[in-house]
Amino acid sequence: MLDQFQPFIHDFIDNIVDVKVDGNCGYCAIAALLGMGEDSWSLVCNHLLKELGKWSNDYIKLFSGTDRFKELRRFLLVNGLSMECDLCFAF
């Protein structure tokens, strides 16, 4: 997979994880690279939710209001029935 990147960037890449494409692949890759296993992607979403909550005032300022903040928080909620993060369907 390294050949998919321009040669000048190769020295900056420490690890590549090939995860299944299932709508949560970005979170799966993060979980795998953190040593949690790619099936732990929902924990990544939960940690991001906690981050948003802990620094909510700063994020609201960063996003110039509460609308985008609420939207991102809603996207990070894991749908218990389908086990998919709502962010995967946002784009």
mmCIF file of C-alpha atoms in Angstrom:
data_model
loop_
_atom_site.group_PDB
_atom_site.id
_atom_site.type_symbol
_atom_site.label_atom_id
_atom_site.label_comp_id
_atom_site.label_asym_id
_atom_site.label_seq_id
_atom_site.Cartn_x
_atom_site.Cartn_y
_atom_site.Cartn_z
ATOM 1 C CA MET A 1 0.000 0.000 0.000
ATOM 2 C CA LEU A 2 2.954 2.310 0.466
ATOM 3 C CA ASP A 3 3.187 2.700 -3.311
ATOM 4 C CA GLN A 4 -0.144 4.559 -3.227
ATOM 5 C CA PHE A 5 1.644 7.517 -1.629
ATOM 6 C CA GLN A 6 4.118 9.874 -3.266
ATOM 7 C CA PRO A 7 7.740 8.821 -2.568
ATOM 8 C CA PHE A 8 8.567 12.065 -0.723
ATOM 9 C CA ILE A 9 6.071 11.170 2.022
ATOM 10 C CA HIS A 10 7.282 7.583 2.635
ATOM 11 C CA ASP A 11 9.704 8.606 5.392
ATOM 12 C CA PHE A 12 6.821 10.121 7.373
ATOM 13 C CA ILE A 13 4.653 6.973 7.311
ATOM 14 C CA ASP A 14 5.182 4.725 10.334
ATOM 15 C CA ASN A 15 2.485 2.151 9.752
ATOM 16 C CA ILE A 16 -0.281 1.260 7.318
ATOM 17 C CA VAL A 17 -3.362 -0.670 8.357
ATOM 18 C CA ASP A 18 -5.616 -2.236 5.735
ATOM 19 C CA VAL A 19 -9.087 -2.355 7.307
ATOM 20 C CA LYS A 20 -12.343 -3.618 5.866
ATOM 21 C CA VAL A 21 -14.446 -1.036 4.062
ATOM 22 C CA ASP A 22 -17.669 -0.861 6.055
ATOM 23 C CA GLY A 23 -18.507 2.803 6.561
ATOM 24 C CA ASN A 24 -16.486 2.934 9.777
ATOM 25 C CA CYS A 25 -13.096 2.329 8.186
ATOM 26 C CA GLY A 26 -11.531 5.593 9.378
ATOM 27 C CA TYR A 27 -12.413 4.793 12.967
ATOM 28 C CA CYS A 28 -11.337 1.155 12.458
ATOM 29 C CA ALA A 29 -7.929 2.314 11.235
ATOM 30 C CA ILE A 30 -7.481 4.621 14.229
ATOM 31 C CA ALA A 31 -8.499 1.857 16.658
ATOM 32 C CA ALA A 32 -6.144 -0.626 14.985
ATOM 33 C CA LEU A 33 -3.217 1.797 15.009
ATOM 34 C CA LEU A 34 -3.835 2.468 18.709
ATOM 35 C CA GLY A 35 -3.552 -1.281 19.339
ATOM 36 C CA MET A 36 -7.224 -1.670 20.238
ATOM 37 C CA GLY A 37 -8.183 -3.822 17.244
ATOM 38 C CA GLU A 38 -10.248 -2.520 14.374
ATOM 39 C CA ASP A 39 -13.472 -3.901 15.884
ATOM 40 C CA SER A 40 -13.076 -1.334 18.681
ATOM 41 C CA TRP A 41 -13.930 1.561 16.359
ATOM 42 C CA SER A 42 -16.987 2.481 18.469
ATOM 43 C CA LEU A 43 -14.654 3.234 21.398
ATOM 44 C CA VAL A 44 -12.916 5.808 19.201
ATOM 45 C CA CYS A 45 -16.292 7.476 18.557
ATOM 46 C CA ASN A 46 -17.025 7.437 22.300
ATOM 47 C CA HIS A 47 -13.645 9.006 23.109
ATOM 48 C CA LEU A 48 -14.294 11.715 20.525
ATOM 49 C CA LEU A 49 -17.714 12.371 22.084
ATOM 50 C CA LYS A 50 -16.065 12.757 25.483
ATOM 51 C CA GLU A 51 -13.520 15.147 23.955
ATOM 52 C CA LEU A 52 -16.312 17.269 22.474
ATOM 53 C CA GLY A 53 -18.090 17.333 25.824
ATOM 54 C CA LYS A 54 -14.997 18.179 27.849
ATOM 55 C CA TRP A 55 -14.021 21.096 25.602
ATOM 56 C CA SER A 56 -17.481 22.034 24.328
ATOM 57 C CA ASN A 57 -17.040 25.791 24.778
ATOM 58 C CA ASP A 58 -13.804 25.734 22.805
ATOM 59 C CA TYR A 59 -15.312 23.636 20.016
ATOM 60 C CA ILE A 60 -18.397 25.863 19.833
ATOM 61 C CA LYS A 61 -16.091 28.846 19.339
ATOM 62 C CA LEU A 62 -14.041 26.921 16.789
ATOM 63 C CA PHE A 63 -17.170 26.008 14.809
ATOM 64 C CA SER A 64 -18.623 29.523 15.194
ATOM 65 C CA GLY A 65 -21.751 28.381 16.969
ATOM 66 C CA THR A 66 -23.645 25.474 18.404
ATOM 67 C CA ASP A 67 -25.262 24.184 15.194
ATOM 68 C CA ARG A 68 -22.144 22.517 13.769
ATOM 69 C CA PHE A 69 -21.090 21.365 17.248
ATOM 70 C CA LYS A 70 -24.431 19.607 17.797
ATOM 71 C CA GLU A 71 -24.274 18.102 14.335
ATOM 72 C CA LEU A 72 -20.821 16.613 14.939
ATOM 73 C CA ARG A 73 -21.856 15.304 18.327
ATOM 74 C CA ARG A 74 -24.898 13.637 16.749
ATOM 75 C CA PHE A 75 -22.737 12.114 14.001
ATOM 76 C CA LEU A 76 -20.456 10.489 16.573
ATOM 77 C CA LEU A 77 -23.299 8.677 18.306
ATOM 78 C CA VAL A 78 -23.072 4.975 17.555
ATOM 79 C CA ASN A 79 -26.303 3.452 16.303
ATOM 80 C CA GLY A 80 -26.718 0.408 18.555
ATOM 81 C CA LEU A 81 -28.810 -1.594 16.104
ATOM 82 C CA SER A 82 -26.575 -1.328 13.069
ATOM 83 C CA MET A 83 -23.335 -0.672 14.998
ATOM 84 C CA GLU A 84 -22.483 2.134 12.634
ATOM 85 C CA CYS A 85 -21.456 5.624 13.459
ATOM 86 C CA ASP A 86 -23.855 8.233 12.065
ATOM 87 C CA LEU A 87 -20.902 10.224 10.687
ATOM 88 C CA CYS A 88 -20.454 7.516 8.072
ATOM 89 C CA PHE A 89 -23.740 8.516 6.483
ATOM 90 C CA ALA A 90 -23.248 12.252 6.757
ATOM 91 C CA PHE A 91 -21.195 12.675 3.602
#
